[in-house]
Structures are given as structure tokens and as C-alpha cells.
Tab-separated table of N, CA, C and O in Angstrom:
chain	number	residue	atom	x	y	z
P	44	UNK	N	22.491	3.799	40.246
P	44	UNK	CA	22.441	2.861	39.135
P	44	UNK	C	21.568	1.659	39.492
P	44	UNK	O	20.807	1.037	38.751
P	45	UNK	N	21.832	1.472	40.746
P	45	UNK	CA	21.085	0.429	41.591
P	45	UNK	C	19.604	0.718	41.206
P	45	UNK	O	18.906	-0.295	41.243
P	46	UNK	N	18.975	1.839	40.853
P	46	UNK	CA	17.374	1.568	41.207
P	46	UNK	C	16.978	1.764	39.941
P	46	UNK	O	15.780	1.613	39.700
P	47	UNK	N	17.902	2.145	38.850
P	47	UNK	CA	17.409	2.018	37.173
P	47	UNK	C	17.612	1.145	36.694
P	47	UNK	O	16.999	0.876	35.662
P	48	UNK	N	18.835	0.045	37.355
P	48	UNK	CA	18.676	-1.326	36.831
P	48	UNK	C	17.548	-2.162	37.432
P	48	UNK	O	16.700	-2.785	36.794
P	49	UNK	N	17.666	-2.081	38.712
P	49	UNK	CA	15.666	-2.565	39.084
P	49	UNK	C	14.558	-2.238	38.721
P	49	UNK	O	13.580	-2.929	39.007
P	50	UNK	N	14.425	-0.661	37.728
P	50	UNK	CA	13.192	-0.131	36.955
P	50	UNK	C	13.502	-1.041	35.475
P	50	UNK	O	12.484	-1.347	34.854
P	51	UNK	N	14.571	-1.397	35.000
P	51	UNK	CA	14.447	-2.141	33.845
P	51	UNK	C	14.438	-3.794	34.042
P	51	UNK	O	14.116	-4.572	33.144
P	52	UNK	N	14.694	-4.041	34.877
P	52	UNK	CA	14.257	-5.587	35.235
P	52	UNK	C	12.992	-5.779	35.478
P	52	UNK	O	12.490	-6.840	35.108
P	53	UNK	N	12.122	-4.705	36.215
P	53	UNK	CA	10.643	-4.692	36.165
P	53	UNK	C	10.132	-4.480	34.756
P	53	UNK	O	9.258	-5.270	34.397
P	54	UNK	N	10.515	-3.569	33.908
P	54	UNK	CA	10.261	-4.109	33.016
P	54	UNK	C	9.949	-4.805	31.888
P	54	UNK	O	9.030	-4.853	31.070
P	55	UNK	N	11.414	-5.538	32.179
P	55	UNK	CA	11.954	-6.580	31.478
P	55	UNK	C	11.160	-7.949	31.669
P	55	UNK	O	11.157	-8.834	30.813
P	56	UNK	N	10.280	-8.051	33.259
P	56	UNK	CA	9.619	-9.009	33.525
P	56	UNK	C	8.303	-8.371	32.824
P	56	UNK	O	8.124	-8.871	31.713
P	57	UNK	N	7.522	-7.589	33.111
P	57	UNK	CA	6.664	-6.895	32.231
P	57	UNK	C	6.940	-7.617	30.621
P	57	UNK	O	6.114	-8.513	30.442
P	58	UNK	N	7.376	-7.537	30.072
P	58	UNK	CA	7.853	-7.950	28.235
P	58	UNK	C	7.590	-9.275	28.470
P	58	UNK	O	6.967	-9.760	27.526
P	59	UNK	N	7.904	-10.352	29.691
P	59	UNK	CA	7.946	-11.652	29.675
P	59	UNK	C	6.494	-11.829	30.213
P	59	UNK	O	5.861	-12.734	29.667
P	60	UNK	N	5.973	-11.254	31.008
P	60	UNK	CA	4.640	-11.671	30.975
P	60	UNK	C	3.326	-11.183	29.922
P	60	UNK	O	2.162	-11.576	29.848
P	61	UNK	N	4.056	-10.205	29.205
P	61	UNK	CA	2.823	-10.103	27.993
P	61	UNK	C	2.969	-11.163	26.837
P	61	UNK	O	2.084	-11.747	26.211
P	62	UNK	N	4.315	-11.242	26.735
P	62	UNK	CA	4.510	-12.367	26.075
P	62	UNK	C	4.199	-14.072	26.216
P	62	UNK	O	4.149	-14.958	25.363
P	63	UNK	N	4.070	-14.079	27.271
P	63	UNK	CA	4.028	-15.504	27.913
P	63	UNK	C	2.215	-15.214	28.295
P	63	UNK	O	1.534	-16.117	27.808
P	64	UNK	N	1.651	-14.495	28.805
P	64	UNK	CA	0.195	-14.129	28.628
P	64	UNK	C	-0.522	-14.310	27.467
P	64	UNK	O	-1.435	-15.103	27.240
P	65	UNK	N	-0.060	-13.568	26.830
P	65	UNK	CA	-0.543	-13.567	25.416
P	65	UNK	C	-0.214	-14.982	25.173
P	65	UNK	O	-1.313	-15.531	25.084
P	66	UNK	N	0.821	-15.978	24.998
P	66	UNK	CA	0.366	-17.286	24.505
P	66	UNK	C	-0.445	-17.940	25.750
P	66	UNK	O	-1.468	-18.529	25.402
P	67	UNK	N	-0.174	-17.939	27.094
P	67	UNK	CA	-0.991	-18.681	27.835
P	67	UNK	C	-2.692	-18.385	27.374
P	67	UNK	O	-3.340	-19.431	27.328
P	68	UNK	N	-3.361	-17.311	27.085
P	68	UNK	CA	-4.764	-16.748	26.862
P	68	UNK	C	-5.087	-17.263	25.848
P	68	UNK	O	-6.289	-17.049	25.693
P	69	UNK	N	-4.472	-18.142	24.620
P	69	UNK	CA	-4.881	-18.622	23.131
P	69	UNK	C	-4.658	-20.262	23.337
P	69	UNK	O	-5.062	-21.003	22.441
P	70	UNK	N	-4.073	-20.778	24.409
P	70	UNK	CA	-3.453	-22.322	24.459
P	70	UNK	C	-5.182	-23.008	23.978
P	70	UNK	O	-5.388	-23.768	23.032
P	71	UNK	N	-6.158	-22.500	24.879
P	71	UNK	CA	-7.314	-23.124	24.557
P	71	UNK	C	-7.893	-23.027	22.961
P	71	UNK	O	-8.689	-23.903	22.624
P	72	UNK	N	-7.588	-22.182	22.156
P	72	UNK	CA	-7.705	-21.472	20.919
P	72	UNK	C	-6.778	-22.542	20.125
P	72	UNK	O	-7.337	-23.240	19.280
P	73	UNK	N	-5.549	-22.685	20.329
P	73	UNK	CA	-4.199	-23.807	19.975
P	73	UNK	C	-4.938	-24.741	19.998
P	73	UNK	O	-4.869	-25.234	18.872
P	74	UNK	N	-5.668	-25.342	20.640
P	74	UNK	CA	-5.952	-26.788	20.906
P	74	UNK	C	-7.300	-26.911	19.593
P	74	UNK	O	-7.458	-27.859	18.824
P	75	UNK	N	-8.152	-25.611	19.672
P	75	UNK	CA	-9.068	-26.173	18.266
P	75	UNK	C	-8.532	-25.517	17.137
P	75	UNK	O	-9.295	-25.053	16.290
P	76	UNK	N	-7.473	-25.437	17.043
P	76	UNK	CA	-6.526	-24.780	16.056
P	76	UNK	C	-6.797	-22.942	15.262
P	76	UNK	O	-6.476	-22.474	14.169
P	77	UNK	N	-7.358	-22.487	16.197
P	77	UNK	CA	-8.146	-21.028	16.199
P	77	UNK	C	-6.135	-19.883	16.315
P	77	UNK	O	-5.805	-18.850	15.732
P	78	UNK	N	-5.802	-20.257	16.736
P	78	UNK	CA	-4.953	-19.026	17.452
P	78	UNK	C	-4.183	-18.698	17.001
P	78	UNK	O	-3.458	-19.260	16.181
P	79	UNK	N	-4.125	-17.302	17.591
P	79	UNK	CA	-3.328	-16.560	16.613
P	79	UNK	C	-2.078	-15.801	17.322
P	79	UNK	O	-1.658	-16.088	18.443
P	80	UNK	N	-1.506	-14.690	16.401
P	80	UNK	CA	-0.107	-14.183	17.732
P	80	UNK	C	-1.102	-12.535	17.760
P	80	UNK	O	-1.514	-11.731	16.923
P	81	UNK	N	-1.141	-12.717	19.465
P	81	UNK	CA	-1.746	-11.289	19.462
P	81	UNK	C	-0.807	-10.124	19.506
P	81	UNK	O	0.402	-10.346	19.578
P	82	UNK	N	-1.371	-8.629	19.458
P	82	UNK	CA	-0.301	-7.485	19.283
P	82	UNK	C	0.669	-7.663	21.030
P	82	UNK	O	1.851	-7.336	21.132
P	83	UNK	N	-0.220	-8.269	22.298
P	83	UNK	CA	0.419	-8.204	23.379
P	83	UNK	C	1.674	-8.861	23.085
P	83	UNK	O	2.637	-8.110	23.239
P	84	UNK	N	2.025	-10.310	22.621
P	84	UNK	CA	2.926	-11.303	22.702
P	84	UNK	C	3.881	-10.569	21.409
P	84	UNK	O	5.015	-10.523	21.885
P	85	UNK	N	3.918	-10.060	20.192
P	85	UNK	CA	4.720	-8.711	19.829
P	85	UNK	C	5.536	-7.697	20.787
P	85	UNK	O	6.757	-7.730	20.941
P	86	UNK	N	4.533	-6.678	21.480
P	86	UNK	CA	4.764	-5.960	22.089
P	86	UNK	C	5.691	-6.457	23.114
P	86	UNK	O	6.798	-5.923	23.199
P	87	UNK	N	5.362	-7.435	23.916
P	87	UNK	CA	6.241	-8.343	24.847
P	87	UNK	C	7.904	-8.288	24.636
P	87	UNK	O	8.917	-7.794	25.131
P	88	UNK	N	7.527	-9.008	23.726
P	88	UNK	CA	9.017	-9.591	22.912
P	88	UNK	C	9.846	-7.990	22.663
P	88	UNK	O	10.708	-7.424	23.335
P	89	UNK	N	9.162	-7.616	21.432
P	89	UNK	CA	9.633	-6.083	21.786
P	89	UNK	C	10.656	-5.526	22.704
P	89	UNK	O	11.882	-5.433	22.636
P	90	UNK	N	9.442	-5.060	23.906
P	90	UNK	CA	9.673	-5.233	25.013
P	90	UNK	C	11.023	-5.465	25.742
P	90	UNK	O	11.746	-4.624	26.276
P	91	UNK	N	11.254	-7.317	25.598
P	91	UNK	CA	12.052	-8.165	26.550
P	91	UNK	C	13.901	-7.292	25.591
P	91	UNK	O	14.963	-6.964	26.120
P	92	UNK	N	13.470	-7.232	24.171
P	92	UNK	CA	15.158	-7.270	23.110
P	92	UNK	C	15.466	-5.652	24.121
P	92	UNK	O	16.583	-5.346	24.540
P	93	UNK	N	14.383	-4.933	24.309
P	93	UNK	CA	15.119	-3.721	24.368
P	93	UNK	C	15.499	-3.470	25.530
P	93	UNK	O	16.672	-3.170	25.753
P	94	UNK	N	14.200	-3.576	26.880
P	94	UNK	CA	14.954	-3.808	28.378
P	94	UNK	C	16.416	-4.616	28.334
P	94	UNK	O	17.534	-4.340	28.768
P	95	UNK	N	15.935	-5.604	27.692
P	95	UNK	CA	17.585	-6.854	27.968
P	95	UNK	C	18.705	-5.859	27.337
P	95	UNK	O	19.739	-5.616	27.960
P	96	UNK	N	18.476	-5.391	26.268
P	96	UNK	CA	19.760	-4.851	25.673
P	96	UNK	C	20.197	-3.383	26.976
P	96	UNK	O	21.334	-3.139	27.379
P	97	UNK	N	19.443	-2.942	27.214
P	97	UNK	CA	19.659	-1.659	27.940
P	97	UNK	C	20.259	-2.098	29.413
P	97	UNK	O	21.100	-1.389	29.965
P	98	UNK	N	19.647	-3.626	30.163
P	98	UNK	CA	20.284	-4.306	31.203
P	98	UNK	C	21.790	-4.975	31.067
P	98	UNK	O	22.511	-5.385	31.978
P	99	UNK	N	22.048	-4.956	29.580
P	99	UNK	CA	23.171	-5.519	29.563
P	99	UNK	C	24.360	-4.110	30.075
P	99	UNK	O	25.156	-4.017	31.010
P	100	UNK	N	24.003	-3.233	29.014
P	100	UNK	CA	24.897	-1.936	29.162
P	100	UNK	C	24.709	-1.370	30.534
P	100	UNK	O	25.721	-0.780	30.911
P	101	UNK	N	23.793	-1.366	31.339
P	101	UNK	CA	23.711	-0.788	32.785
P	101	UNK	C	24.448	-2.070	33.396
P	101	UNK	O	25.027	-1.568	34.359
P	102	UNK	N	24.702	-3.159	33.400
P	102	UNK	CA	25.533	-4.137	33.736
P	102	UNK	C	26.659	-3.615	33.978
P	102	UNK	O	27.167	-3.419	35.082
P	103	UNK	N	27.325	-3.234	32.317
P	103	UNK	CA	28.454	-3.311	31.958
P	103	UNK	C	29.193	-1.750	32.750
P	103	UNK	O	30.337	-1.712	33.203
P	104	UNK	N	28.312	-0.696	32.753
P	104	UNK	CA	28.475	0.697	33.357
P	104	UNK	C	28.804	0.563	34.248
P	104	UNK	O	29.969	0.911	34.442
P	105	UNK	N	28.065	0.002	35.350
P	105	UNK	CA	28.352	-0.314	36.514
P	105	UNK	C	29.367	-1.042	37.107
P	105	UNK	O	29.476	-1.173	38.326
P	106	UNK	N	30.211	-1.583	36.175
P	106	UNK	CA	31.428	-2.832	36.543
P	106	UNK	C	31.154	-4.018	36.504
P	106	UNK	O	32.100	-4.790	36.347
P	107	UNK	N	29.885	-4.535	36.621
P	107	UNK	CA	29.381	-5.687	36.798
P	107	UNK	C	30.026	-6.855	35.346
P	107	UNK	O	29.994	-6.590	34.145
P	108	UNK	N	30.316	-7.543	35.705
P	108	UNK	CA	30.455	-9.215	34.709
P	108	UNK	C	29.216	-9.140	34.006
P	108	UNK	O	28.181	-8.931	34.638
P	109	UNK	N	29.208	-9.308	32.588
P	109	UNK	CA	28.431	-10.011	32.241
P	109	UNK	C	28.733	-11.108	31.158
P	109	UNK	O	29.689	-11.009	30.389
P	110	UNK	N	27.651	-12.403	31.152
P	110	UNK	CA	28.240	-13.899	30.804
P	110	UNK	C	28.014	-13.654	29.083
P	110	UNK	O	26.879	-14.023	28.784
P	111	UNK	N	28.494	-13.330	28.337
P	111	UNK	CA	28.133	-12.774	26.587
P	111	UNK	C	27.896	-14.226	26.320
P	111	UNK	O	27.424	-14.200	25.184
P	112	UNK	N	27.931	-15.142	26.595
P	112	UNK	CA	27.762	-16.510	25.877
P	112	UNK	C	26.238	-16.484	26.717
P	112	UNK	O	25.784	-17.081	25.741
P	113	UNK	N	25.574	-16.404	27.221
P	113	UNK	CA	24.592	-16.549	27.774
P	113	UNK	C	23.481	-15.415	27.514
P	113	UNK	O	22.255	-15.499	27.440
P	114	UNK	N	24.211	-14.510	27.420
P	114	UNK	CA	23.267	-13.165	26.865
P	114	UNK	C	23.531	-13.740	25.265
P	114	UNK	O	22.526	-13.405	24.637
P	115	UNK	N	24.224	-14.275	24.595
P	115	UNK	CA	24.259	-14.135	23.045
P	115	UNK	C	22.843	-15.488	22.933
P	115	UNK	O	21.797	-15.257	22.326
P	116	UNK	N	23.031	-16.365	23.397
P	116	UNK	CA	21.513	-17.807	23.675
P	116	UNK	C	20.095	-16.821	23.633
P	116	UNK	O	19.127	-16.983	22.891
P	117	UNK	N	20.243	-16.018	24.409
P	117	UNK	CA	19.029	-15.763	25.354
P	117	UNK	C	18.491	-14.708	23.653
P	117	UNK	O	17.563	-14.845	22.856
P	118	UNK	N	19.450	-13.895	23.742
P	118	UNK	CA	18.996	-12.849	22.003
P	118	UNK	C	19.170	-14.018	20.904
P	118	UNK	O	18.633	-13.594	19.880
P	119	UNK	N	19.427	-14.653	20.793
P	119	UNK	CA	19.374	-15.890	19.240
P	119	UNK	C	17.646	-16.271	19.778
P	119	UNK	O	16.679	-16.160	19.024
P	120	UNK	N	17.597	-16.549	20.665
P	120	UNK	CA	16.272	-17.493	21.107
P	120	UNK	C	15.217	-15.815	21.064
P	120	UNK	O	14.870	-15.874	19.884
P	121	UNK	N	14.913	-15.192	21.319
P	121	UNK	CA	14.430	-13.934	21.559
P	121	UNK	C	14.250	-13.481	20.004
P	121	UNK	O	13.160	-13.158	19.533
P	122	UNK	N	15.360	-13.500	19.339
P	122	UNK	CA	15.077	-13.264	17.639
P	122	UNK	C	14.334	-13.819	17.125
P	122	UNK	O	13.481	-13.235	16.456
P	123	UNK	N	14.382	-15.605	17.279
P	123	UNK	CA	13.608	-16.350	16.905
P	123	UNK	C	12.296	-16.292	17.383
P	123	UNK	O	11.463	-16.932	16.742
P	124	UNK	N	11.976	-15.751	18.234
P	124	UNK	CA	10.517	-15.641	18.732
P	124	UNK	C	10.129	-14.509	17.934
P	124	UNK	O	9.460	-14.803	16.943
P	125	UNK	N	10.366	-13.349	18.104
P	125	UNK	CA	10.132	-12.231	17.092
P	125	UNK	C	9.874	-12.202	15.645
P	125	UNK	O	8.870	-11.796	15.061
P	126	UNK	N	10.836	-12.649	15.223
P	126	UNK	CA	10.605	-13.107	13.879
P	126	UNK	C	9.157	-13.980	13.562
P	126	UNK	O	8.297	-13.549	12.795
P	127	UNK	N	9.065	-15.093	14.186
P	127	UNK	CA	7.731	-16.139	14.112
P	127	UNK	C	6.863	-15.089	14.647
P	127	UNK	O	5.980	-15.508	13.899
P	128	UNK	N	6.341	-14.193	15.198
P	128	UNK	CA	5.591	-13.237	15.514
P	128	UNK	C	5.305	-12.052	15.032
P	128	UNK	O	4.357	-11.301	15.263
P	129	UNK	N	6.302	-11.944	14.273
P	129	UNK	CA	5.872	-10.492	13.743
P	129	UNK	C	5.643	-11.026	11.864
P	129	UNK	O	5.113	-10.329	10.999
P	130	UNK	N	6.163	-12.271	11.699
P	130	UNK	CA	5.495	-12.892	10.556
P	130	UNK	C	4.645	-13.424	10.329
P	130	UNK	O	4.242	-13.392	9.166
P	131	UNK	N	3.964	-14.159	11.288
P	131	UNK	CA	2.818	-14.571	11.293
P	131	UNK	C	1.622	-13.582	12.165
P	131	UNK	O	0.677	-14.189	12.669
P	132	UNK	N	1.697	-12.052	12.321
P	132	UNK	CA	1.081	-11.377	13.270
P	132	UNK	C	-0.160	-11.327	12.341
P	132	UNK	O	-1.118	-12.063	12.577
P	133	UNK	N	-0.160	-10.472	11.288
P	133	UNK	CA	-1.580	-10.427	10.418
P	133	UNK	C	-2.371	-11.455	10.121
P	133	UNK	O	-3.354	-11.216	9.420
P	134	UNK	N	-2.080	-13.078	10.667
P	134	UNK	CA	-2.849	-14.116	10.068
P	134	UNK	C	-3.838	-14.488	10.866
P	134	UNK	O	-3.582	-14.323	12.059
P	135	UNK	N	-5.116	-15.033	10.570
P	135	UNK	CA	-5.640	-15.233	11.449
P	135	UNK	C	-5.720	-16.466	12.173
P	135	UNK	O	-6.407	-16.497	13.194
P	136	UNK	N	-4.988	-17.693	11.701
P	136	UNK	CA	-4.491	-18.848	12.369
P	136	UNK	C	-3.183	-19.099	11.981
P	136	UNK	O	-2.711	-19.092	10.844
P	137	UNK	N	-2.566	-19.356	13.209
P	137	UNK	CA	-1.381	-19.868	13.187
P	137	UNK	C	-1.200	-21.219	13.846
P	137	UNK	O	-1.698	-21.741	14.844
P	138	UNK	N	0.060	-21.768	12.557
P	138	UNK	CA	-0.232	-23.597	13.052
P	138	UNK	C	0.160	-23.767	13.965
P	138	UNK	O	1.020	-23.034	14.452
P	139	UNK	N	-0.611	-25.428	14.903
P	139	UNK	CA	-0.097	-25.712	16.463
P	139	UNK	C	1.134	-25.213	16.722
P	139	UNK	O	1.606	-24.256	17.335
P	140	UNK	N	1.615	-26.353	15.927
P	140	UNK	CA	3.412	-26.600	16.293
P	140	UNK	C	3.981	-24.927	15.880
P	140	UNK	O	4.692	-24.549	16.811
P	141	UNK	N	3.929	-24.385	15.331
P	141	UNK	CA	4.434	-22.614	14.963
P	141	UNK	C	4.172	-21.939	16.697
P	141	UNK	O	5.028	-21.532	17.483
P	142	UNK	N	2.711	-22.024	16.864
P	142	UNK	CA	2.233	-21.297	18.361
P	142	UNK	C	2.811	-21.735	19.470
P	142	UNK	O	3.160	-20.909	20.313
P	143	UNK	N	3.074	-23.478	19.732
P	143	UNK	CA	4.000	-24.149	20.599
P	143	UNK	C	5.346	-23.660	20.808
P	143	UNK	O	5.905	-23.313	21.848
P	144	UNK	N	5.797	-23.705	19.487
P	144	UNK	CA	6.776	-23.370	19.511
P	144	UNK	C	7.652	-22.322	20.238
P	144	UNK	O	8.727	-22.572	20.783
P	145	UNK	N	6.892	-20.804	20.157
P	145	UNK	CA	7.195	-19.628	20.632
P	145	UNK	C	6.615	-19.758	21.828
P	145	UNK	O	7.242	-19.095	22.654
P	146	UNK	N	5.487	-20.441	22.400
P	146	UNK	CA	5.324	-20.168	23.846
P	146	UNK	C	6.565	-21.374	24.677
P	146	UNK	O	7.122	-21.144	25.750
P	147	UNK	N	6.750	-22.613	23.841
P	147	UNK	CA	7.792	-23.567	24.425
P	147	UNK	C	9.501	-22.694	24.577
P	147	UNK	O	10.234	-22.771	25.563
P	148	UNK	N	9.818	-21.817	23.144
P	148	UNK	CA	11.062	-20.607	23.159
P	148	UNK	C	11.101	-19.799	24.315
P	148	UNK	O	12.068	-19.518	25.023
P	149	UNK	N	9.797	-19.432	24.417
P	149	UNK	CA	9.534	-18.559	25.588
P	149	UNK	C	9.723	-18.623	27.031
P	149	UNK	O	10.067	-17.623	27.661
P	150	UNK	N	9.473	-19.981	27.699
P	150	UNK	CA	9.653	-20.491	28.872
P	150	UNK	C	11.604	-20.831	28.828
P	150	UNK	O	12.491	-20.588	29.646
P	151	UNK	N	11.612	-21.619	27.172
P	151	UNK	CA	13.461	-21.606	27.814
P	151	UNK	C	13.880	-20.890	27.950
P	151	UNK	O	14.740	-20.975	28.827
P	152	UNK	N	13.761	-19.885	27.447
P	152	UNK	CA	14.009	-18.113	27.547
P	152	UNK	C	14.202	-18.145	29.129
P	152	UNK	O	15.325	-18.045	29.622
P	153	UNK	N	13.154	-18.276	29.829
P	153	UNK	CA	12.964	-17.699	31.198
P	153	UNK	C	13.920	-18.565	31.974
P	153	UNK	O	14.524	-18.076	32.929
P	154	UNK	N	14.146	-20.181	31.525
P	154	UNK	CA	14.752	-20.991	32.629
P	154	UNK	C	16.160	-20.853	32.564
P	154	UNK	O	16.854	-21.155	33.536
P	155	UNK	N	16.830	-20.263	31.111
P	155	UNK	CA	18.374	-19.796	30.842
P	155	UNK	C	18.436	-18.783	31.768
P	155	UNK	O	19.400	-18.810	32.532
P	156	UNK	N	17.319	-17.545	31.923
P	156	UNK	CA	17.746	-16.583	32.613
P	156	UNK	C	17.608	-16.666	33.907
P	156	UNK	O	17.757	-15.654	34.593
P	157	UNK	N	17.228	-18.164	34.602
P	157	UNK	CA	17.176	-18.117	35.932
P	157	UNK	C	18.022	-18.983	36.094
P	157	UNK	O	18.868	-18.664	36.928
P	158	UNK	N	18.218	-20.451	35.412
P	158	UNK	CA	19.456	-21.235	35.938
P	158	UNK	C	20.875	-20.862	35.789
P	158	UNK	O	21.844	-21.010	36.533
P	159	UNK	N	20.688	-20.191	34.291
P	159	UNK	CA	22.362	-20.431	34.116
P	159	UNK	C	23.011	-19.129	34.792
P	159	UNK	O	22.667	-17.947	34.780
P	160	UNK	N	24.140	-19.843	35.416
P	160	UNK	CA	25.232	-18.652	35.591
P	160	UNK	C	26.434	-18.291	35.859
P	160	UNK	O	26.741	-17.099	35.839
């Protein structure tokens, strides 16, 4: 169980860096108000709902604790990124504060799943 929950945490980091790529590669684009949500930062997110959901249940298989108030943050915040992304995916500019937004969601994303526990 040990080495399929480490094949989905690799992936799971995989989802966070296309996602977090994909906005880091447009920040310069953000700034002359050009940018847009690419299919990577989609795919990402994607990605992060379905590894995470599948890490929770290999958690839970295994005996392991898991914190549901902390996994329920991390999917509210994760929805909200998705949603702003897969609604604004066909446009060809998306506003500052909209693009901030999901790459700023994105990093708390990462610091819930490393501080809290």
C-alpha cells in the first residue's frame, strides 16, 4: 500500500506543479493584462481533486487518521480554483485580480497541506 500511496502523492505533486506552472509562466502576461488560464493549470487542478480524493481512501484503507476538517479546506479551496478555471478557460484574457487569485488559492492550497496537522 506503501508504494501506491507514494505513486499518488507523486502525482498529486505533478497536478500542483502544472497548476502552479501554468500560473507562474503567464505572471509576466498578468502584469500587461494579456493572461489567460491555460489547458495545463485545468489539467493540474483536475489532476490535484482526483489524486487527493484517491489519497484520502488509500489513507483510510490502510488504517491511517485522516484530519476531514482539513481535507474538507483543502477540496472547498481546490473547487474554487476549478471552477474560476474551467469558466474562464475559453477567454482570451482573464482579469488581474481573477488570475491572482487562483495562483494566490493555489499556494494556500500547498501551505494547508504542509503546515497543518
Amino acid at each position: 500500500m506503501n508504494v501506491l500511496i507514494n505513486v499518488f502523492v507523486g502525482l498529486h505533486i505533478v497536478g500542483i506543479a502544472a497548476l502552479l506552472g501554468g500560473f507562474m509562466t503567464q505572471m509576466k502576461a498578468m502584469s500587461a493584462g494579456t493572461a489567460r488560464f491555460i489547458p495545463a493549470m485545468l489539467h493540474g487542478a483536475l489532476t490535484m481533486l482526483v489524486t487527493g480524493a484517491l489519497l484520502v481512501g488509500f489513507r483510510e484503507m490502510d488504517g491511517g487518521a485522516v484530519n476531514n476538517v482539513k481535507i474538507g479546506v483543502k477540496m472547498a479551496i481546490l473547487f474554487v480554483i476549478l471552477a474560476l478555471v474551467y469558466l474562464k478557460r475559453d477567454e482570451e484574457r482573464v482579469e488581474k485580480a481573477l488570475f491572482g487569485a487562483v495562483g494566490g488559492l493555489t499556494v494556500v492550497n500547498i501551505f494547508i497541506a504542509v503546515l497543518w496537522h
